């Protein structure tokens, strides 16, 4: 039995290694092929710096939209789910804003690894998941046409803002569009 356990563990580790390589390829799709590693590191740094500049605007807008949706839907849908969604979503946004606030005094990055682009892509996908869950939370309830219009407008706005926010890291913008 231990031999089977070791074999299974080895296959499991290989699966994660393959997935990691595929994800790195996905995050590197917009980078020029054949360029030196030094050039690619500087280009990745510019992508990360571009996303970093727009982070506070995006996250403040996210918190404001959460507040708007909470005010519009309070009393019209399940208050427990609404409050849970608002607390979790706001917590993620405010945590990101706190991270940006801590790092704002640092000089801009001169180089960046593929890992930083992977992290930006994952963060963009998490934000997209928050907004894609929103329509399920509200549209499955009995709500009026006015509330449907509000939620559709906010989700479309957040999708556009998320794409704009992560345009410097094209794979982040792709992950937002794909998830939502």
mmCIF file of C-alpha atoms in Angstrom, residues 71-143:
data_model
loop_
_atom_site.group_PDB
_atom_site.id
_atom_site.type_symbol
_atom_site.label_atom_id
_atom_site.label_comp_id
_atom_site.label_asym_id
_atom_site.label_seq_id
_atom_site.Cartn_x
_atom_site.Cartn_y
_atom_site.Cartn_z
ATOM 1 C CA UNK A 71 -28.437 49.790 -0.159
ATOM 2 C CA UNK A 72 -30.488 48.875 -3.236
ATOM 3 C CA UNK A 73 -31.073 45.243 -2.303
ATOM 4 C CA UNK A 74 -31.411 45.479 1.484
ATOM 5 C CA UNK A 75 -34.881 44.220 2.313
ATOM 6 C CA UNK A 76 -35.526 42.922 -1.215
ATOM 7 C CA UNK A 77 -33.416 39.774 -1.041
ATOM 8 C CA UNK A 78 -32.018 37.401 1.571
ATOM 9 C CA UNK A 79 -30.301 39.749 4.016
ATOM 10 C CA UNK A 80 -27.947 37.084 5.368
ATOM 11 C CA UNK A 81 -26.486 36.279 1.928
ATOM 12 C CA UNK A 82 -26.383 39.954 1.008
ATOM 13 C CA UNK A 83 -24.523 40.880 4.185
ATOM 14 C CA UNK A 84 -22.131 37.936 3.871
ATOM 15 C CA UNK A 85 -21.355 38.849 0.260
ATOM 16 C CA UNK A 86 -20.860 42.528 1.177
ATOM 17 C CA UNK A 87 -18.570 41.757 4.123
ATOM 18 C CA UNK A 88 -16.402 39.260 2.211
ATOM 19 C CA UNK A 89 -16.197 41.431 -0.916
ATOM 20 C CA UNK A 90 -15.415 44.592 1.037
ATOM 21 C CA UNK A 91 -12.859 42.735 3.139
ATOM 22 C CA UNK A 92 -11.017 41.552 0.043
ATOM 23 C CA UNK A 93 -11.104 45.032 -1.506
ATOM 24 C CA UNK A 94 -10.009 46.790 1.689
ATOM 25 C CA UNK A 95 -7.245 44.208 2.210
ATOM 26 C CA UNK A 96 -5.955 44.982 -1.279
ATOM 27 C CA UNK A 97 -6.190 48.701 -0.588
ATOM 28 C CA UNK A 98 -4.226 48.235 2.632
ATOM 29 C CA UNK A 99 -1.527 46.353 0.692
ATOM 30 C CA UNK A 100 -1.354 49.142 -1.870
ATOM 31 C CA UNK A 101 -1.154 51.769 0.898
ATOM 32 C CA UNK A 102 1.786 49.988 2.517
ATOM 33 C CA UNK A 103 3.712 49.747 -0.731
ATOM 34 C CA UNK A 104 2.973 53.202 -2.158
ATOM 35 C CA UNK A 105 6.165 54.750 -0.747
ATOM 36 C CA UNK A 106 8.430 52.247 -2.445
ATOM 37 C CA UNK A 107 10.137 53.172 -5.700
ATOM 38 C CA UNK A 108 8.655 51.590 -8.842
ATOM 39 C CA UNK A 109 9.924 48.133 -9.688
ATOM 40 C CA UNK A 110 12.747 47.948 -12.174
ATOM 41 C CA UNK A 111 12.362 44.226 -12.825
ATOM 42 C CA UNK A 112 9.695 41.634 -12.095
ATOM 43 C CA UNK A 113 9.451 37.881 -12.366
ATOM 44 C CA UNK A 114 6.723 35.858 -14.027
ATOM 45 C CA UNK A 115 5.498 35.109 -10.514
ATOM 46 C CA UNK A 116 4.379 38.735 -10.091
ATOM 47 C CA UNK A 117 2.302 38.501 -13.290
ATOM 48 C CA UNK A 118 0.827 35.227 -12.050
ATOM 49 C CA UNK A 119 -0.129 36.897 -8.794
ATOM 50 C CA UNK A 120 -1.754 39.833 -10.618
ATOM 51 C CA UNK A 121 -3.714 37.426 -12.824
ATOM 52 C CA UNK A 122 -4.933 35.445 -9.819
ATOM 53 C CA UNK A 123 -5.993 38.618 -8.007
ATOM 54 C CA UNK A 124 -7.888 39.793 -11.086
ATOM 55 C CA UNK A 125 -9.646 36.426 -11.298
ATOM 56 C CA UNK A 126 -10.625 36.606 -7.604
ATOM 57 C CA UNK A 127 -12.166 40.035 -8.122
ATOM 58 C CA UNK A 128 -13.999 38.733 -11.179
ATOM 59 C CA UNK A 129 -15.342 35.811 -9.155
ATOM 60 C CA UNK A 130 -16.757 38.238 -6.595
ATOM 61 C CA UNK A 131 -18.689 40.084 -9.285
ATOM 62 C CA UNK A 132 -19.746 36.951 -11.144
ATOM 63 C CA UNK A 133 -21.227 35.574 -7.921
ATOM 64 C CA UNK A 134 -23.217 38.784 -7.516
ATOM 65 C CA UNK A 135 -25.688 38.075 -10.282
ATOM 66 C CA UNK A 136 -26.374 34.586 -8.926
ATOM 67 C CA UNK A 137 -26.971 36.011 -5.476
ATOM 68 C CA UNK A 138 -29.439 38.623 -6.652
ATOM 69 C CA UNK A 139 -30.971 37.348 -9.904
ATOM 70 C CA UNK A 140 -32.079 34.063 -8.355
ATOM 71 C CA UNK A 141 -34.224 36.017 -5.904
ATOM 72 C CA UNK A 142 -37.563 37.610 -6.703
ATOM 73 C CA UNK A 143 -36.472 41.145 -7.537
#
